[in-house]
Short mmCIF file of C-alpha atoms in Angstrom, two decimals:
data_model
loop_
_atom_site.label_atom_id
_atom_site.label_comp_id
_atom_site.label_asym_id
_atom_site.label_seq_id
_atom_site.Cartn_x
_atom_site.Cartn_y
_atom_site.Cartn_z
CA UNK I 1 0.02 0.01 0.02
CA UNK I 2 1.06 3.55 -0.63
CA UNK I 3 1.31 4.30 3.13
CA UNK I 4 3.37 1.22 4.06
CA UNK I 5 7.15 1.44 4.62
CA UNK I 6 9.36 -1.69 5.20
CA UNK I 7 12.59 -1.73 7.27
CA UNK I 8 15.93 -2.88 5.87
CA UNK I 9 15.16 -6.55 6.73
CA UNK I 10 11.74 -6.34 5.02
CA UNK I 11 10.25 -7.99 8.12
CA UNK I 12 8.74 -4.83 9.72
CA UNK I 13 5.89 -2.91 8.12
CA UNK I 14 4.75 0.47 9.30
CA UNK I 15 1.90 2.67 8.14
CA UNK I 16 3.39 6.19 8.08
CA UNK I 17 0.23 8.25 7.69
CA UNK I 18 -3.57 8.17 7.53
CA UNK I 19 -5.44 5.00 8.56
CA UNK I 20 -5.68 3.12 5.20
CA UNK I 21 -3.46 2.10 2.30
CA UNK I 22 -1.65 -0.19 4.74
CA UNK I 23 -2.02 -3.33 2.78
CA UNK I 24 1.04 -5.73 2.42
CA UNK I 25 1.59 -9.35 1.45
CA UNK I 26 3.97 -12.24 2.03
CA UNK I 27 6.85 -12.19 -0.38
CA UNK I 28 6.23 -15.83 -1.35
CA UNK I 29 3.11 -17.96 -1.38
CA UNK I 30 2.65 -20.09 1.74
CA UNK I 31 3.24 -23.81 1.87
CA UNK I 32 0.43 -25.97 3.19
CA UNK I 33 0.45 -25.80 6.97
CA UNK I 34 3.02 -22.92 7.03
CA UNK I 35 1.93 -20.15 9.45
CA UNK I 36 2.60 -16.54 8.55
CA UNK I 37 2.97 -14.89 11.95
CA UNK I 38 3.24 -11.18 12.81
CA UNK I 39 3.49 -9.30 16.10
CA UNK I 40 1.83 -5.97 16.63
CA UNK I 41 4.74 -3.55 17.33
CA UNK I 42 3.03 -0.16 17.43
CA UNK I 43 -0.51 1.04 17.97
CA UNK I 44 -1.87 4.49 17.06
CA UNK I 45 -4.62 6.20 19.09
CA UNK I 46 -7.51 8.07 17.42
CA UNK I 47 -8.63 5.40 14.92
CA UNK I 48 -11.35 2.76 15.04
CA UNK I 49 -10.48 -0.68 13.85
CA UNK I 50 -7.60 -3.11 14.10
CA UNK I 51 -5.29 -5.39 12.18
CA UNK I 52 -6.72 -7.46 9.35
CA UNK I 53 -5.20 -10.76 8.10
CA UNK I 54 -6.00 -13.54 5.59
CA UNK I 55 -5.06 -15.17 2.35
CA UNK I 56 -5.34 -14.31 -1.32
CA UNK I 57 -4.96 -16.35 -4.48
CA UNK I 58 -3.93 -13.17 -6.39
CA UNK I 59 -0.24 -12.79 -7.05
CA UNK I 60 0.61 -9.42 -5.39
CA UNK I 61 3.05 -8.70 -8.21
CA UNK I 62 0.19 -8.88 -10.76
CA UNK I 63 -1.85 -6.15 -9.03
CA UNK I 64 -1.83 -2.97 -11.10
CA UNK I 65 -2.80 -0.96 -8.00
CA UNK I 66 -2.72 -2.18 -4.40
CA UNK I 67 -6.27 -1.67 -3.03
CA UNK I 68 -6.86 0.94 -0.35
CA UNK I 69 -8.55 -1.62 1.98
CA UNK I 70 -8.41 -5.40 2.33
CA UNK I 71 -12.07 -5.25 3.39
CA UNK I 72 -13.96 -4.81 1.24
CA UNK I 73 -11.75 -3.74 -1.74
CA UNK I 74 -9.40 -6.72 -2.06
CA UNK I 75 -12.07 -9.25 -1.00
CA UNK I 76 -14.39 -7.92 -3.68
CA UNK I 77 -11.84 -8.84 -6.30
CA UNK I 78 -12.58 -12.51 -5.41
CA UNK I 79 -10.39 -15.42 -4.31
CA UNK I 80 -9.46 -13.49 -1.13
CA UNK I 81 -10.33 -14.30 2.44
CA UNK I 82 -9.63 -11.60 5.06
CA UNK I 83 -10.89 -11.15 8.62
CA UNK I 84 -10.61 -8.21 11.02
CA UNK I 85 -8.88 -9.15 14.30
CA UNK I 86 -11.04 -8.26 17.31
CA UNK I 87 -11.09 -9.16 20.94
CA UNK I 88 -13.32 -12.10 19.91
CA UNK I 89 -13.25 -14.10 16.74
CA UNK I 90 -15.84 -16.35 15.21
CA UNK I 91 -15.13 -19.50 13.33
CA UNK I 92 -17.01 -21.04 10.34
CA UNK I 93 -18.77 -24.27 11.23
CA UNK I 94 -19.43 -27.15 8.79
CA UNK I 95 -23.05 -28.16 8.10
CA UNK I 96 -24.35 -30.05 11.11
CA UNK I 97 -21.29 -29.09 13.29
CA UNK I 98 -21.70 -27.22 16.51
CA UNK I 99 -19.34 -24.39 17.40
CA UNK I 100 -16.92 -25.40 20.16
CA UNK I 101 -17.49 -24.13 23.65
CA UNK I 102 -13.83 -24.18 24.68
CA UNK I 103 -10.40 -23.69 23.22
CA UNK I 104 -8.71 -26.60 21.42
CA UNK I 105 -6.28 -27.83 24.02
CA UNK I 106 -4.97 -26.18 27.15
CA UNK I 107 -2.82 -23.10 26.59
CA UNK I 108 0.10 -24.70 28.45
CA UNK I 109 0.53 -27.56 25.93
CA UNK I 110 3.93 -27.03 24.20
CA UNK I 111 2.57 -27.53 20.68
CA UNK I 112 -0.46 -26.36 18.84
CA UNK I 113 -2.03 -29.00 16.60
CA UNK I 114 -3.97 -27.91 13.49
CA UNK I 115 -5.00 -30.82 11.21
CA UNK I 116 -1.52 -32.48 10.69
CA UNK I 117 0.42 -29.34 11.48
CA UNK I 118 2.41 -29.23 14.77
CA UNK I 119 3.61 -25.75 15.69
CA UNK I 120 5.60 -24.74 18.79
CA UNK I 121 3.12 -22.80 20.90
CA UNK I 122 5.58 -20.58 22.73
CA UNK I 123 6.49 -18.81 19.46
CA UNK I 124 2.86 -18.12 18.73
CA UNK I 125 1.97 -16.45 22.04
CA UNK I 126 2.47 -12.77 22.48
CA UNK I 127 3.13 -11.49 25.98
CA UNK I 128 3.67 -8.21 27.69
CA UNK I 129 7.39 -7.78 28.43
CA UNK I 130 9.06 -5.25 30.78
CA UNK I 131 12.26 -5.46 28.74
CA UNK I 132 13.77 -8.41 30.52
CA UNK I 133 14.05 -11.79 28.86
CA UNK I 134 11.73 -14.61 29.85
CA UNK I 135 14.47 -16.89 31.11
CA UNK I 136 14.85 -14.66 34.20
CA UNK I 137 11.11 -14.32 34.82
CA UNK I 138 8.79 -16.63 36.72
CA UNK I 139 5.91 -18.80 35.53
CA UNK I 140 3.44 -15.94 35.98
CA UNK I 141 5.13 -14.33 32.90
CA UNK I 142 4.42 -17.40 30.80
CA UNK I 143 0.68 -17.20 31.57
CA UNK I 144 0.44 -13.48 30.80
CA UNK I 145 -1.38 -13.78 27.41
CA UNK I 146 -2.42 -10.53 25.79
CA UNK I 147 -5.74 -9.55 24.25
CA UNK I 148 -5.88 -10.01 20.48
CA UNK I 149 -5.55 -6.32 19.54
CA UNK I 150 -2.90 -5.35 22.10
CA UNK I 151 0.70 -4.37 21.38
CA UNK I 152 2.94 -7.37 21.22
CA UNK I 153 0.01 -9.62 20.40
CA UNK I 154 0.89 -12.28 17.77
CA UNK I 155 -1.50 -13.17 14.94
CA UNK I 156 -0.96 -15.94 12.42
CA UNK I 157 -2.75 -17.35 9.43
CA UNK I 158 -2.34 -20.65 7.55
CA UNK I 159 -4.23 -23.04 5.34
CA UNK I 160 -4.81 -26.77 5.92
CA UNK I 161 -5.49 -29.01 2.91
CA UNK I 162 -8.68 -31.10 3.02
CA UNK I 163 -9.46 -34.54 1.54
CA UNK I 164 -11.65 -32.95 -1.14
CA UNK I 165 -8.71 -31.04 -2.57
CA UNK I 166 -9.65 -27.66 -1.10
CA UNK I 167 -8.28 -26.00 2.02
CA UNK I 168 -9.47 -24.43 5.29
CA UNK I 169 -7.98 -21.18 6.43
CA UNK I 170 -7.07 -20.91 10.14
CA UNK I 171 -6.25 -17.78 12.08
CA UNK I 172 -4.18 -18.18 15.24
CA UNK I 173 -4.36 -15.55 17.98
CA UNK I 174 -1.67 -15.74 20.67
CA UNK I 175 -1.35 -19.47 20.39
CA UNK I 176 -5.04 -20.33 20.11
CA UNK I 177 -6.50 -21.68 16.96
CA UNK I 178 -9.72 -19.81 16.03
CA UNK I 179 -10.83 -22.76 13.96
CA UNK I 180 -11.60 -22.63 10.25
CA UNK I 181 -12.28 -19.01 9.39
CA UNK I 182 -12.95 -19.81 5.73
CA UNK I 183 -13.46 -23.07 3.90
CA UNK I 184 -13.10 -24.47 0.30
CA UNK I 185 -10.07 -22.40 -0.57
CA UNK I 186 -8.39 -23.47 -3.85
CA UNK I 187 -5.40 -25.40 -2.40
CA UNK I 188 -4.01 -26.05 -5.90
CA UNK I 189 -3.31 -22.29 -6.45
CA UNK I 190 -0.52 -20.32 -4.74
CA UNK I 191 -1.95 -18.62 -1.62
CA UNK I 192 -0.21 -15.49 -0.29
CA UNK I 193 -0.68 -14.07 3.24
CA UNK I 194 -2.49 -10.72 3.48
CA UNK I 195 -1.71 -8.24 6.32
CA UNK I 196 -3.61 -5.03 6.44
CA UNK I 197 -1.91 -2.56 8.86
CA UNK I 198 -5.14 -0.79 9.45
CA UNK I 199 -6.37 2.00 11.72
CA UNK I 200 -5.19 1.57 15.29
CA UNK I 201 -2.49 -0.88 14.24
CA UNK I 202 0.44 1.15 13.11
CA UNK I 203 3.39 -1.35 12.77
CA UNK I 204 3.73 -5.20 12.59
CA UNK I 205 6.86 -7.41 12.49
CA UNK I 206 7.15 -10.86 10.96
CA UNK I 207 8.00 -13.55 13.53
CA UNK I 208 9.91 -16.56 12.10
CA UNK I 209 8.35 -19.92 13.07
CA UNK I 210 10.63 -22.95 13.34
CA UNK I 211 8.80 -26.32 13.14
CA UNK I 212 11.65 -28.75 13.86
CA UNK I 213 15.08 -28.14 15.35
CA UNK I 214 16.02 -24.50 16.02
CA UNK I 215 18.27 -22.87 13.43
CA UNK I 216 21.93 -21.94 14.17
CA UNK I 217 20.86 -18.28 14.07
CA UNK I 218 18.24 -18.91 16.75
CA UNK I 219 20.71 -20.90 18.93
CA UNK I 220 23.22 -17.98 18.71
CA UNK I 221 20.49 -15.53 19.67
CA UNK I 222 19.60 -17.61 22.78
CA UNK I 223 23.20 -17.65 23.94
CA UNK I 224 23.45 -13.88 23.63
CA UNK I 225 20.13 -13.32 25.37
CA UNK I 226 21.17 -15.67 28.19
CA UNK I 227 24.07 -13.37 29.07
CA UNK I 228 22.12 -10.10 28.74
CA UNK I 229 19.75 -8.91 31.42
CA UNK I 230 17.94 -6.24 29.41
CA UNK I 231 17.37 -6.09 25.65
CA UNK I 232 18.61 -2.55 25.37
CA UNK I 233 22.06 -3.75 26.49
CA UNK I 234 22.45 -5.44 23.05
CA UNK I 235 22.87 -1.97 21.47
CA UNK I 236 26.35 -1.74 23.13
CA UNK I 237 27.61 -5.06 21.64
CA UNK I 238 29.91 -5.05 18.62
CA UNK I 239 27.43 -6.64 16.23
CA UNK I 240 25.96 -5.73 12.88
CA UNK I 241 22.69 -3.62 13.15
CA UNK I 242 20.51 -6.39 11.56
CA UNK I 243 21.95 -8.95 14.06
CA UNK I 244 21.25 -6.64 16.93
CA UNK I 245 17.68 -6.28 15.84
CA UNK I 246 17.23 -10.03 15.57
CA UNK I 247 18.76 -10.59 18.99
CA UNK I 248 16.46 -8.05 20.71
CA UNK I 249 13.35 -10.18 19.94
CA UNK I 250 12.31 -13.58 21.19
#
């Protein structure tokens, strides 16, 4: 969108003015079961409405003009499924299926299971942090889950293939699967993540999700964080700016 600016790493998107034209997309189409996860970095007072996320079968590079809004502009183009993130989120039920009365699995389980996808839950959960790293905080920190629209809240989207050849879209809010938000997506077509940095949401950052063993980059970050009490102390280390930025986040 015309009001979006990306940082040098192209992982942080900020809307620099107004409340609209904040639409952005994943650089590549998602793989089945791959979650595109963002954290709300900055909020802006004075606007009504929040972050919007979803999927589109349109190749973003093919768009002559990026629409002003994901809802309704991009959705009205067809083959796009986008939802506004609110403090509550409804799921789409299949015919004859009752809506669940409780979350799928306790929040302390280490992995979130969606269809056949197994995702480390700790990465998915956004928490309020006073600047210190979680390894020096107590268990109360780990249970401090944020509201969906709060700063540092983490929102993810993925699609899960179904036996009939289509796919269901799932939205994940702070480690909780909201269930299928849209059904019968064309799983045979490339599907890109849609993130609309709208209204009161001013800036979001992509959070990398590792499904198996942690990468060498992540292991190095954990070692650095283990020896630093406060994230701002990283600024004084003799490290490249991009590495410092990576090390400041969990």
